[in-house]
Amino acid sequence: MAVFSLADFDGHEKVVFGNDLESGLKSIIAVHNTNLGPALGGCRMYPYFSEEDAVKDVLRLSRGMTYKSALAGLPMGGGKSVIIGNPATGKSEALFRAMGRFVNSLSGQYVMAQDSGTSVADLQAAAKETSYVAGVEETVDDQGNIRDGNPSPATAFGVFVSIQAAVRHQLGRASMRGLKVAIQGVGKVGFALAQHLHGAGAHLLVSDVNEKNLIQARDRLQATVVDNDTICKVEADVFAPCAMGGAINDISINQLRTSIVAGAANNQLATPQMADALRERGILYAPDYVINAGGIIHIHYMRNQLGWEASTQHVRRIGDTLQEIFARADAENSTTAAVADLMAEERFMPNGVFLASDETIGVGVGAPQLMSNGR
Ligand code: NAD
């Protein structure tokens, strides 16, 4: 299987394979870039169809984290890990402790957080073996409530302030009252986003594959429930993809009847060309990794005990970054996606080069295999 030549390899500093026979752990940690600091990123557990799929996924996600943290103004690099396995049936304390030892073997170069398929409880098991785990601490919020490490509320708040910025830029409106927002997926982030929008007077149209989530949005937020096949065709001001990646694709691009796309889902554009297609249609795109950075910002603040208030203020500044992206895209006649990438690269590769050291050491759990490109 080719790795160095994969499109998403893109200068990764290190890719390490962990194999623990006793617990059955099969994991990959990818560290894309540490110019700005240790690589912070989630650990995803998923029953990948093939090892190749797992490698491609971890590389793509890890690279994305470098861009996300850089544009969020965090002193963090980009990395990610995957565990090959079914989160519904394959979890055990031993598995996550082995994962903790695997993470620990990188001596802090990678800091593990939560992602799809993993929970705070899983991270707590890993944290018995390593201190390089983020998002496990209980904290007290501004209202004095005890909160677990779940980053979703912060992610949702960041998307909310981003929608405000996009609406100001595209529609010249300061108020959200009467705004129509179509949300695809009202899970942890989508529902919290819906609560903010509802509180600000917006009207919501929602779709989900989980009926319980739909009923909650309908009964608590007076949302109009829409069929999953219809959500990207409804007439509204904003389309907010908050479920899976690839919501903007060859089919949906011609169906959209909103003037803004701004949501929490990662990798919303099925192909990079979708950014141009949105622009040609006059639809303003708020780049996904810019506006969904609230969670990673919050995790960084909690891990370093910088406080809830400061974290919230930092998340709020995502709106300012977005305004800068919009203005630059207009001035440079470019897509917002291209401008966001450029601005991130200006931060983590200020001289147009990767700055990381020449380290080439990789360590696995049990019977280690290593790969590294040693930049
Ligand atoms: P979640 O699993 O809690 O919610 C996703 C929701 O989408 C669920 O309710 C699910 O039933 C629904 N869904 C799945 N497939 C669907 C489909 N085809 N059509 C409509 N609905 C569908 O996940 P989440 O934590 O809310 O994350 C949502 C998205 O935001 C994901 O893409 C995630 O990667 C991204 N994201 C989340 C965070 C975070 O802090 N949780 C941070 C950054 C990015």
Coordinates of N, CA and C in Angstrom, one line a residue, residues 114 147-159 187-193 196 264 292 294-296 298-299:
Q114 N -11.3 13.5 21.9 CA -12.4 12.7 21.6 C -12.8 12.9 20.1
R147 N -19.1 20.6 34.3 CA -19.2 20.1 32.9 C -18.2 19.1 32.6
D148 N -18.5 18.1 31.8 CA -17.5 17.1 31.4 C -16.7 17.7 30.2
G149 N -15.9 16.9 29.6 CA -15.0 17.4 28.5 C -15.6 17.6 27.1
N150 N -16.9 17.3 27.0 CA -17.6 17.4 25.7 C -17.4 18.7 25.0
P151 N -16.8 18.8 23.9 CA -16.5 20.1 23.2 C -17.7 20.6 22.4
S152 N -18.7 19.8 22.2 CA -19.8 20.1 21.2 C -20.4 21.5 21.5
P153 N -20.7 21.8 22.7 CA -21.4 23.2 22.9 C -20.5 24.3 22.4
A154 N -19.2 24.2 22.6 CA -18.3 25.2 22.1 C -18.2 25.2 20.6
T155 N -18.2 24.0 20.0 CA -18.3 24.0 18.5 C -19.5 24.7 18.0
A156 N -20.7 24.4 18.7 CA -21.9 24.9 18.2 C -21.9 26.5 18.3
F157 N -21.3 27.0 19.4 CA -21.3 28.4 19.6 C -20.4 29.1 18.5
G158 N -19.3 28.4 18.2 CA -18.5 28.9 17.1 C -19.2 29.0 15.7
V159 N -20.0 27.9 15.5 CA -20.8 27.9 14.2 C -21.8 29.0 14.3
G187 N -27.7 16.4 15.9 CA -27.1 15.6 17.0 C -26.5 16.6 18.0
K188 N -25.3 16.2 18.5 CA -24.7 17.0 19.6 C -24.5 18.5 19.2
V189 N -23.8 18.7 18.1 CA -23.6 20.1 17.6 C -24.8 20.7 17.0
G190 N -25.4 20.0 16.1 CA -26.6 20.5 15.4 C -27.7 21.0 16.3
F191 N -28.0 20.2 17.3 CA -29.0 20.6 18.2 C -28.6 21.9 19.0
A192 N -27.4 21.9 19.5 CA -26.9 23.0 20.3 C -26.9 24.3 19.4
L193 N -26.5 24.1 18.2 CA -26.6 25.2 17.2 C -28.1 25.7 17.0
H196 N -29.2 27.9 19.9 CA -28.7 29.3 19.7 C -29.5 30.1 18.7
A264 N -21.4 22.7 10.8 CA -20.3 22.1 11.7 C -19.6 20.9 11.0
N292 N -15.8 25.3 12.6 CA -16.1 24.3 13.6 C -14.9 24.1 14.6
G294 N -14.5 25.7 17.4 CA -14.8 26.0 18.8 C -14.4 24.9 19.8
G295 N -14.7 23.7 19.3 CA -14.4 22.5 20.2 C -12.9 22.4 20.6
I296 N -12.1 22.5 19.6 CA -10.6 22.3 19.8 C -10.1 23.5 20.6
H298 N -11.8 25.1 22.9 CA -12.3 24.9 24.2 C -11.4 23.8 24.9
I299 N -11.1 22.8 24.2 CA -10.2 21.7 24.7 C -8.9 22.3 25.1

